[in-house]
Structures are given as structure tokens and as C-alpha cells.
């Protein structure tokens, strides 16, 4: 009797877990290829539970049927779930002096302020000292949470010094139902400089959404190590924008196309803005490096919803639980 009770409790826990998964995340995702590896792994995990029940000689019990229905429903739905995309926001400001023909050497002075990293949606850094001042900001915002980057660095004209400010952001995008086969990402770098301002933007695919994409704030590391050395990541396109060092206000446009996309595909946008002032010069792009899609229809940080079969099995499992409960209530005490 105790064994029956424990088994029924186990089945109820499976049902509750599956309900909570769907309530907490209504878009409980399928894998990048719905019906393929992700759901298969989930069903296998569920069949393991059933196999344990078989070995416990519980197959003959009516509750085993309920176990099969609930476990398969849970396996098809949760096994295909893909985690939310990796995102990041990181900023840094640093100073160094003296800087005659090169920076550093004996008696050098340094200052720095760093913030953020992977898993941050916003980041801010600021520094002000005898060598100058600078600040940087990143915010993942807008309808699809693209990064907006700001950075400025002013080197004191009375000092032999260098100020650098940088802002880096990364965001992933699933192509959902109704999504497009091609997206155009528009870039706009606005500001002025007598020093330097540079922006780098990378777009890359993630061929295995179940493995989190790695993040680095260095463009060389990101392009030639994280992406190039990974079998899961594939560089789609890149762009570099810069301001002319003439002190005039200017805006530099750019655009990147992400094409040949299908529902369930995952791609990332990585962007870095760097501003440098040295020996009295400055780089001011605090207003700003802006990224936007011409049409963001169907893009989301969550994987597409499961295929109908997963929902049907989930519903069938709950229906059988309800039927069993009603049957038990009608039985004589």
C-alpha cells in the first residue's frame, strides 16, 4: 500500500513539474529543429523513469498508464526546451600616464573602472582624475533588446596621458513563427573626435542553441577565437565604423544583412564602441552607436513554442490524471 502511494506521489510530482514549466514560460521552447534532437532527449529521459517503474514491477498497476502519458508529455515538451539566449553588457574606462611617444614606463600612473559582463543587461563605467575623464554605458533595450552603446574619453591637455572608454554588448535572436528569411541591421555612429572613435559589429549564427554562446569584450578574441575556433558558431558578417578626427559633429551609417534564415534559427549581434583621447585630444561618441532592424518581425530571445504534438501529449497526460482522480473519488471507502 505504501509502495502504491509513493508511486502515485511520484507521478503527481511529474505532472506538477510539467504544469509549472508551461506556466512559468509560456513559450517553453522546442529545439532549433522542432521534433529532432531536443525532444528526443526529453522522451528518452522520461522513458528512463518508466523503465525504473517497470523494474519495480509496477507495470501491472493502472497508475502506470498515467505515468506513461505524463512522462512522455513532459519529455516531449521539456526535452526540446532551449534556454534563453546568451546576452552581455560590459563597460570599461582606463587612464595611463605619461604618454610621450608610448604610454607607460617607470613612474607610470594608472586608473580604471570596469563593470558588467555576460548576463548583464546594462553596464556603466566612469573615471575622472588628473589625466582626464571618461565614461561608457551599455543598455540592451528597445522592442528586441538590441544594445545601445555610449563612450567618451577626454585626455587633459596639460598632461601627457591617454584615456580610453569602451562599451560592449551582445544579444541573441531566435527566428520565431512568422519570422523573415532576411533581416537588415542598420548601424549609426554619431559623435565627434580629435582623437579616435571606432565601432565594431559582428553577426554570427549559433548552430547549437543548447550550448550557451561564449562572450568576450575584445573584438579580436571574439572573432578569431570564440567564433572561429568553435564548431557551433559561424560568422555571418562584420562591419567597422569610425569617426574622422577633425572635431566636427558627424554621423556614419552602416548596414548588415542576415539572410537564409528559417524558423528556429538562432543568431547573435555583438557590438563594441571604443573612444580614445591622448595628450589633449578626445573621442566623443556618447550619443551614440545605435543598432536597429528595418523589420524585427518574429525575433525573440526565447525559442519558438513546441510543436503541437508536445502540447497534445502534455494535455493527454493531465486528462488521464484527472480521470484517475475522479475514479478514485467514486470508489467506496
Tab-separated table of C-alpha atoms in Angstrom:
chain	number	residue	atom	x	y	z
A	1	UNK	CA	0.000	0.000	0.000
A	2	UNK	CA	2.849	2.348	0.906
A	3	UNK	CA	4.584	1.459	-2.357
A	4	UNK	CA	1.447	2.377	-4.348
A	5	UNK	CA	1.155	5.683	-2.517
A	6	UNK	CA	4.797	6.610	-3.171
A	7	UNK	CA	4.468	5.759	-6.864
A	8	UNK	CA	1.305	7.864	-7.204
A	9	UNK	CA	3.117	10.742	-5.463
A	10	UNK	CA	5.945	10.453	-7.932
A	11	UNK	CA	3.537	10.670	-10.862
A	12	UNK	CA	1.809	13.695	-9.362
A	13	UNK	CA	5.194	15.422	-8.967
A	14	UNK	CA	5.901	14.829	-12.658
A	15	UNK	CA	2.559	16.378	-13.575
A	16	UNK	CA	3.079	19.402	-11.304
A	17	UNK	CA	6.557	19.944	-12.723
A	18	UNK	CA	5.254	19.934	-16.287
A	19	UNK	CA	2.437	22.361	-15.416
A	20	UNK	CA	4.854	24.760	-13.712
A	21	UNK	CA	7.216	24.655	-16.694
A	22	UNK	CA	4.442	25.741	-19.027
A	23	UNK	CA	3.111	28.410	-16.625
A	24	UNK	CA	6.485	29.983	-15.860
A	25	UNK	CA	7.487	30.078	-19.530
A	26	UNK	CA	4.524	30.071	-21.931
A	27	UNK	CA	6.918	29.870	-24.854
A	28	UNK	CA	8.566	26.759	-23.448
A	29	UNK	CA	10.776	26.187	-26.454
A	30	UNK	CA	11.400	23.493	-28.916
A	31	UNK	CA	14.944	22.876	-30.074
A	32	UNK	CA	16.326	24.666	-33.092
A	33	UNK	CA	14.901	21.862	-35.233
A	34	UNK	CA	11.490	21.053	-33.677
A	35	UNK	CA	10.883	17.342	-33.357
A	36	UNK	CA	14.594	16.474	-33.606
A	37	UNK	CA	17.373	16.044	-31.052
A	38	UNK	CA	15.922	18.121	-28.190
A	39	UNK	CA	12.521	16.410	-27.816
A	40	UNK	CA	14.147	13.042	-28.444
A	41	UNK	CA	16.429	13.535	-25.465
A	42	UNK	CA	13.458	14.559	-23.331
A	43	UNK	CA	11.451	11.488	-24.286
A	44	UNK	CA	14.439	9.250	-23.556
A	45	UNK	CA	14.751	10.809	-20.110
A	46	UNK	CA	11.069	10.200	-19.485
A	47	UNK	CA	11.290	6.610	-20.686
A	48	UNK	CA	14.035	6.120	-18.108
A	49	UNK	CA	11.500	6.920	-15.394
A	50	UNK	CA	9.084	4.445	-16.953
A	51	UNK	CA	11.804	1.789	-17.160
A	52	UNK	CA	12.517	2.228	-13.456
A	53	UNK	CA	8.835	1.702	-12.777
A	54	UNK	CA	8.883	-1.476	-14.901
A	55	UNK	CA	11.837	-2.831	-12.946
A	56	UNK	CA	9.925	-2.079	-9.763
A	57	UNK	CA	7.158	-4.380	-11.070
A	58	UNK	CA	4.595	-1.604	-11.181
A	59	UNK	CA	3.655	-2.149	-14.820
A	60	UNK	CA	0.521	-4.016	-13.850
A	61	UNK	CA	-0.829	-1.122	-11.838
A	62	UNK	CA	-3.344	1.220	-13.510
A	63	UNK	CA	-1.258	4.222	-12.446
A	64	UNK	CA	1.495	3.079	-14.829
A	65	UNK	CA	-0.646	4.193	-17.783
A	66	UNK	CA	-0.820	7.630	-16.232
A	67	UNK	CA	2.950	7.600	-15.764
A	68	UNK	CA	3.485	6.877	-19.461
A	69	UNK	CA	1.188	9.680	-20.616
A	70	UNK	CA	2.557	12.321	-18.257
A	71	UNK	CA	6.210	11.319	-18.667
A	72	UNK	CA	6.039	11.354	-22.459
A	73	UNK	CA	4.217	14.688	-22.465
A	74	UNK	CA	6.800	16.171	-20.117
A	75	UNK	CA	9.653	14.656	-22.103
A	76	UNK	CA	8.496	15.992	-25.449
A	77	UNK	CA	7.904	19.471	-24.075
A	78	UNK	CA	10.797	19.990	-21.675
A	79	UNK	CA	13.343	17.959	-23.593
A	80	UNK	CA	13.045	20.305	-26.529
A	81	UNK	CA	13.343	23.407	-24.407
A	82	UNK	CA	16.183	25.762	-25.322
A	83	UNK	CA	17.428	28.212	-22.733
A	84	UNK	CA	17.119	31.924	-23.223
A	85	UNK	CA	19.832	33.369	-25.462
A	86	UNK	CA	23.145	34.498	-24.010
A	87	UNK	CA	23.319	38.265	-23.503
A	88	UNK	CA	26.001	40.611	-22.202
A	89	UNK	CA	26.783	44.243	-21.395
A	90	UNK	CA	30.272	45.334	-20.350
A	91	UNK	CA	31.973	48.704	-19.958
A	92	UNK	CA	35.406	49.966	-19.022
A	93	UNK	CA	37.300	53.248	-18.668
A	94	UNK	CA	41.046	53.480	-18.094
A	95	UNK	CA	43.779	56.113	-17.881
A	96	UNK	CA	47.553	55.939	-18.134
A	97	UNK	CA	50.365	58.464	-17.976
A	98	UNK	CA	52.895	59.512	-19.069
A	99	UNK	CA	52.348	59.095	-22.810
A	100	UNK	CA	55.144	60.805	-24.756
A	101	UNK	CA	55.722	58.572	-27.807
A	102	UNK	CA	54.441	55.493	-25.943
A	103	UNK	CA	52.420	55.022	-22.765
A	104	UNK	CA	53.825	53.631	-19.555
A	105	UNK	CA	57.286	53.045	-18.223
A	106	UNK	CA	58.876	53.852	-14.844
A	107	UNK	CA	56.664	56.003	-12.621
A	108	UNK	CA	53.528	55.357	-14.669
A	109	UNK	CA	50.133	56.164	-13.188
A	110	UNK	CA	47.036	54.092	-13.926
A	111	UNK	CA	43.323	54.407	-13.251
A	112	UNK	CA	40.375	52.215	-14.227
A	113	UNK	CA	36.725	51.414	-13.704
A	114	UNK	CA	35.082	48.295	-15.132
A	115	UNK	CA	31.553	46.895	-14.903
A	116	UNK	CA	29.254	44.225	-16.322
A	117	UNK	CA	29.912	41.098	-18.363
A	118	UNK	CA	27.911	38.078	-19.516
A	119	UNK	CA	24.403	38.035	-18.041
A	120	UNK	CA	24.200	41.832	-17.606
A	121	UNK	CA	21.558	43.843	-19.488
A	122	UNK	CA	23.045	47.220	-18.508
A	123	UNK	CA	26.513	48.444	-17.566
A	124	UNK	CA	28.093	51.790	-16.663
A	125	UNK	CA	31.674	52.896	-16.004
A	126	UNK	CA	33.120	56.331	-15.256
A	127	UNK	CA	36.551	57.719	-14.359
A	128	UNK	CA	37.834	61.203	-13.587
A	129	UNK	CA	41.369	62.009	-12.410
A	130	UNK	CA	44.332	64.260	-13.090
A	131	UNK	CA	44.864	62.658	-16.512
A	132	UNK	CA	41.350	63.326	-17.805
A	133	UNK	CA	37.885	61.815	-17.686
A	134	UNK	CA	35.766	59.275	-19.486
A	135	UNK	CA	32.563	57.262	-19.256
A	136	UNK	CA	30.808	54.407	-21.017
A	137	UNK	CA	27.334	52.870	-20.987
A	138	UNK	CA	25.572	49.852	-22.499
A	139	UNK	CA	21.858	49.161	-22.433
A	140	UNK	CA	20.045	46.246	-24.061
A	141	UNK	CA	16.779	47.919	-24.898
A	142	UNK	CA	14.076	48.535	-27.470
A	143	UNK	CA	11.470	46.135	-28.892
A	144	UNK	CA	14.030	43.313	-29.312
A	145	UNK	CA	16.689	44.388	-26.762
A	146	UNK	CA	19.448	45.412	-29.158
A	147	UNK	CA	22.464	47.060	-27.496
A	148	UNK	CA	22.813	50.845	-27.454
A	149	UNK	CA	26.424	51.843	-26.796
A	150	UNK	CA	27.884	55.121	-25.495
A	151	UNK	CA	31.513	56.066	-24.842
A	152	UNK	CA	33.621	59.221	-24.452
A	153	UNK	CA	37.209	59.889	-23.376
A	154	UNK	CA	38.911	63.275	-22.809
A	155	UNK	CA	42.646	63.483	-22.120
A	156	UNK	CA	43.757	66.507	-20.085
A	157	UNK	CA	45.566	68.990	-22.406
A	158	UNK	CA	48.062	69.813	-19.663
A	159	UNK	CA	49.071	66.196	-19.118
A	160	UNK	CA	50.914	63.589	-21.132
A	161	UNK	CA	48.193	60.970	-20.787
A	162	UNK	CA	45.759	58.637	-22.519
A	163	UNK	CA	42.096	57.962	-21.689
A	164	UNK	CA	40.158	55.050	-23.176
A	165	UNK	CA	36.465	54.211	-22.785
A	166	UNK	CA	34.724	51.180	-24.233
A	167	UNK	CA	31.221	49.705	-24.266
A	168	UNK	CA	30.419	46.180	-25.476
A	169	UNK	CA	27.047	44.458	-25.854
A	170	UNK	CA	25.788	41.121	-27.185
A	171	UNK	CA	22.290	39.823	-27.760
A	172	UNK	CA	20.851	36.682	-29.371
A	173	UNK	CA	17.774	36.343	-31.559
A	174	UNK	CA	15.616	33.338	-32.385
A	175	UNK	CA	13.578	33.438	-35.573
A	176	UNK	CA	10.041	32.608	-34.464
A	177	UNK	CA	6.815	31.781	-36.268
A	178	UNK	CA	6.110	34.420	-38.888
A	179	UNK	CA	9.778	35.418	-38.944
A	180	UNK	CA	11.610	36.628	-42.027
A	181	UNK	CA	14.237	34.862	-44.127
A	182	UNK	CA	16.381	38.037	-44.187
A	183	UNK	CA	16.904	40.774	-41.615
A	184	UNK	CA	18.747	44.050	-42.169
A	185	UNK	CA	20.593	45.515	-39.188
A	186	UNK	CA	21.142	49.264	-39.534
A	187	UNK	CA	24.058	50.944	-37.757
A	188	UNK	CA	24.580	54.616	-36.919
A	189	UNK	CA	27.700	56.006	-35.212
A	190	UNK	CA	27.258	59.617	-34.113
A	191	UNK	CA	29.712	61.951	-32.381
A	192	UNK	CA	32.892	63.933	-32.872
A	193	UNK	CA	36.575	63.438	-32.213
A	194	UNK	CA	40.066	64.896	-32.343
A	195	UNK	CA	41.329	61.537	-31.066
A	196	UNK	CA	39.679	58.295	-32.169
A	197	UNK	CA	36.250	56.642	-32.102
A	198	UNK	CA	35.721	53.175	-33.535
A	199	UNK	CA	32.807	50.736	-33.615
A	200	UNK	CA	32.954	47.032	-34.497
A	201	UNK	CA	29.839	44.918	-35.110
A	202	UNK	CA	29.807	41.144	-35.614
A	203	UNK	CA	26.844	38.960	-36.573
A	204	UNK	CA	27.173	35.192	-36.144
A	205	UNK	CA	24.948	32.124	-36.171
A	206	UNK	CA	24.694	29.623	-33.336
A	207	UNK	CA	24.265	26.152	-34.829
A	208	UNK	CA	23.741	24.537	-31.401
A	209	UNK	CA	21.374	26.661	-29.262
A	210	UNK	CA	21.521	24.113	-26.426
A	211	UNK	CA	25.162	25.109	-25.797
A	212	UNK	CA	25.411	28.713	-24.453
A	213	UNK	CA	27.425	31.060	-26.657
A	214	UNK	CA	30.589	32.466	-25.079
A	215	UNK	CA	31.250	36.210	-24.695
A	216	UNK	CA	34.400	38.328	-24.827
A	217	UNK	CA	34.640	42.120	-24.813
A	218	UNK	CA	37.688	42.034	-27.131
A	219	UNK	CA	36.860	42.070	-30.852
A	220	UNK	CA	39.910	40.029	-31.847
A	221	UNK	CA	39.224	37.371	-29.232
A	222	UNK	CA	35.557	37.250	-30.173
A	223	UNK	CA	36.121	36.971	-33.942
A	224	UNK	CA	39.258	34.850	-34.171
A	225	UNK	CA	38.962	32.655	-31.093
A	226	UNK	CA	35.411	32.400	-29.727
A	227	UNK	CA	33.736	32.278	-33.164
A	228	UNK	CA	36.465	30.961	-35.471
A	229	UNK	CA	37.537	28.101	-33.191
A	230	UNK	CA	34.009	26.946	-32.344
A	231	UNK	CA	32.260	24.260	-34.371
A	232	UNK	CA	28.886	25.676	-33.255
A	233	UNK	CA	29.375	29.341	-34.224
A	234	UNK	CA	29.570	30.748	-37.751
A	235	UNK	CA	30.445	34.342	-38.629
A	236	UNK	CA	27.818	35.836	-40.955
A	237	UNK	CA	29.071	39.405	-41.444
A	238	UNK	CA	31.003	42.214	-39.767
A	239	UNK	CA	31.329	45.987	-40.004
A	240	UNK	CA	33.716	48.648	-38.713
A	241	UNK	CA	32.724	52.314	-38.430
A	242	UNK	CA	34.919	55.227	-37.318
A	243	UNK	CA	34.762	58.982	-36.899
A	244	UNK	CA	37.150	61.348	-38.675
A	245	UNK	CA	39.446	63.119	-36.191
A	246	UNK	CA	38.581	66.693	-37.230
A	247	UNK	CA	36.473	67.836	-34.264
A	248	UNK	CA	33.275	68.215	-36.299
A	249	UNK	CA	29.933	66.610	-35.486
A	250	UNK	CA	29.278	63.682	-37.789
A	251	UNK	CA	27.168	60.558	-38.249
A	252	UNK	CA	28.454	57.445	-40.006
A	253	UNK	CA	25.865	54.880	-41.229
A	254	UNK	CA	26.244	51.180	-41.955
A	255	UNK	CA	24.154	48.053	-42.516
A	256	UNK	CA	24.487	44.290	-42.246
A	257	UNK	CA	22.231	41.634	-43.804
A	258	UNK	CA	21.449	38.345	-42.070
A	259	UNK	CA	19.879	36.053	-44.678
A	260	UNK	CA	18.931	32.424	-45.471
A	261	UNK	CA	17.137	32.146	-42.120
A	262	UNK	CA	14.435	29.684	-41.107
A	263	UNK	CA	12.086	29.401	-38.143
A	264	UNK	CA	14.035	28.158	-35.124
A	265	UNK	CA	17.401	29.579	-36.266
A	266	UNK	CA	19.472	31.477	-33.701
A	267	UNK	CA	21.922	34.291	-34.433
A	268	UNK	CA	23.796	36.850	-32.340
A	269	UNK	CA	24.683	40.517	-32.669
A	270	UNK	CA	27.922	41.582	-30.940
A	271	UNK	CA	28.991	45.245	-30.895
A	272	UNK	CA	31.801	47.285	-29.341
A	273	UNK	CA	32.328	51.061	-29.209
A	274	UNK	CA	35.753	52.472	-28.269
A	275	UNK	CA	36.715	56.109	-27.680
A	276	UNK	CA	40.290	57.327	-27.073
A	277	UNK	CA	41.778	60.675	-26.112
A	278	UNK	CA	45.527	61.237	-25.896
A	279	UNK	CA	47.662	64.242	-24.947
A	280	UNK	CA	44.768	66.692	-25.005
A	281	UNK	CA	42.625	65.055	-27.711
A	282	UNK	CA	39.232	63.432	-27.222
A	283	UNK	CA	36.815	60.907	-28.649
A	284	UNK	CA	33.130	61.570	-28.007
A	285	UNK	CA	30.507	59.060	-29.105
A	286	UNK	CA	28.294	59.263	-26.059
A	287	UNK	CA	25.488	59.965	-28.482
A	288	UNK	CA	25.911	57.108	-29.737
A	289	UNK	CA	26.322	53.793	-31.529
A	290	UNK	CA	22.763	52.807	-32.325
A	291	UNK	CA	21.617	49.482	-33.822
A	292	UNK	CA	18.148	48.776	-35.200
A	293	UNK	CA	16.372	46.331	-37.523
A	294	UNK	CA	14.461	47.650	-40.507
A	295	UNK	CA	11.878	44.977	-39.637
A	296	UNK	CA	12.167	42.840	-36.481
A	297	UNK	CA	9.081	40.685	-37.105
A	298	UNK	CA	9.362	37.275	-35.459
A	299	UNK	CA	12.586	37.929	-33.493
A	300	UNK	CA	12.719	36.961	-29.822
A	301	UNK	CA	15.161	35.906	-27.099
A	302	UNK	CA	13.040	32.791	-26.499
A	303	UNK	CA	12.953	29.679	-28.639
A	304	UNK	CA	9.815	29.006	-30.719
A	305	UNK	CA	6.950	27.226	-28.941
A	306	UNK	CA	6.825	23.422	-29.031
A	307	UNK	CA	5.265	21.640	-31.971
A	308	UNK	CA	1.577	20.664	-31.492
A	309	UNK	CA	2.441	17.036	-30.705
A	310	UNK	CA	4.164	18.034	-27.479
A	311	UNK	CA	1.140	20.012	-26.306
A	312	UNK	CA	-1.196	17.132	-27.192
A	313	UNK	CA	0.806	14.624	-25.154
A	314	UNK	CA	1.031	17.068	-22.259
A	315	UNK	CA	-2.729	17.639	-22.281
A	316	UNK	CA	-3.425	13.921	-22.581
A	317	UNK	CA	-1.307	13.213	-19.513
A	318	UNK	CA	-3.189	15.764	-17.410
A	319	UNK	CA	-6.547	14.479	-18.688
A	320	UNK	CA	-5.682	10.932	-17.613
A	321	UNK	CA	-4.619	12.168	-14.183
A	322	UNK	CA	-7.925	13.962	-13.802
A	323	UNK	CA	-9.840	10.847	-14.880
A	324	UNK	CA	-7.965	8.703	-12.373
A	325	UNK	CA	-8.706	11.196	-9.597
A	326	UNK	CA	-12.416	11.182	-10.402
A	327	UNK	CA	-12.401	7.387	-10.451
A	328	UNK	CA	-10.743	7.274	-7.036
A	329	UNK	CA	-13.279	9.720	-5.603
A	330	UNK	CA	-16.145	7.459	-6.724
A	331	UNK	CA	-14.637	4.314	-5.189
A	332	UNK	CA	-16.172	3.131	-1.872
A	333	UNK	CA	-14.125	3.959	1.212
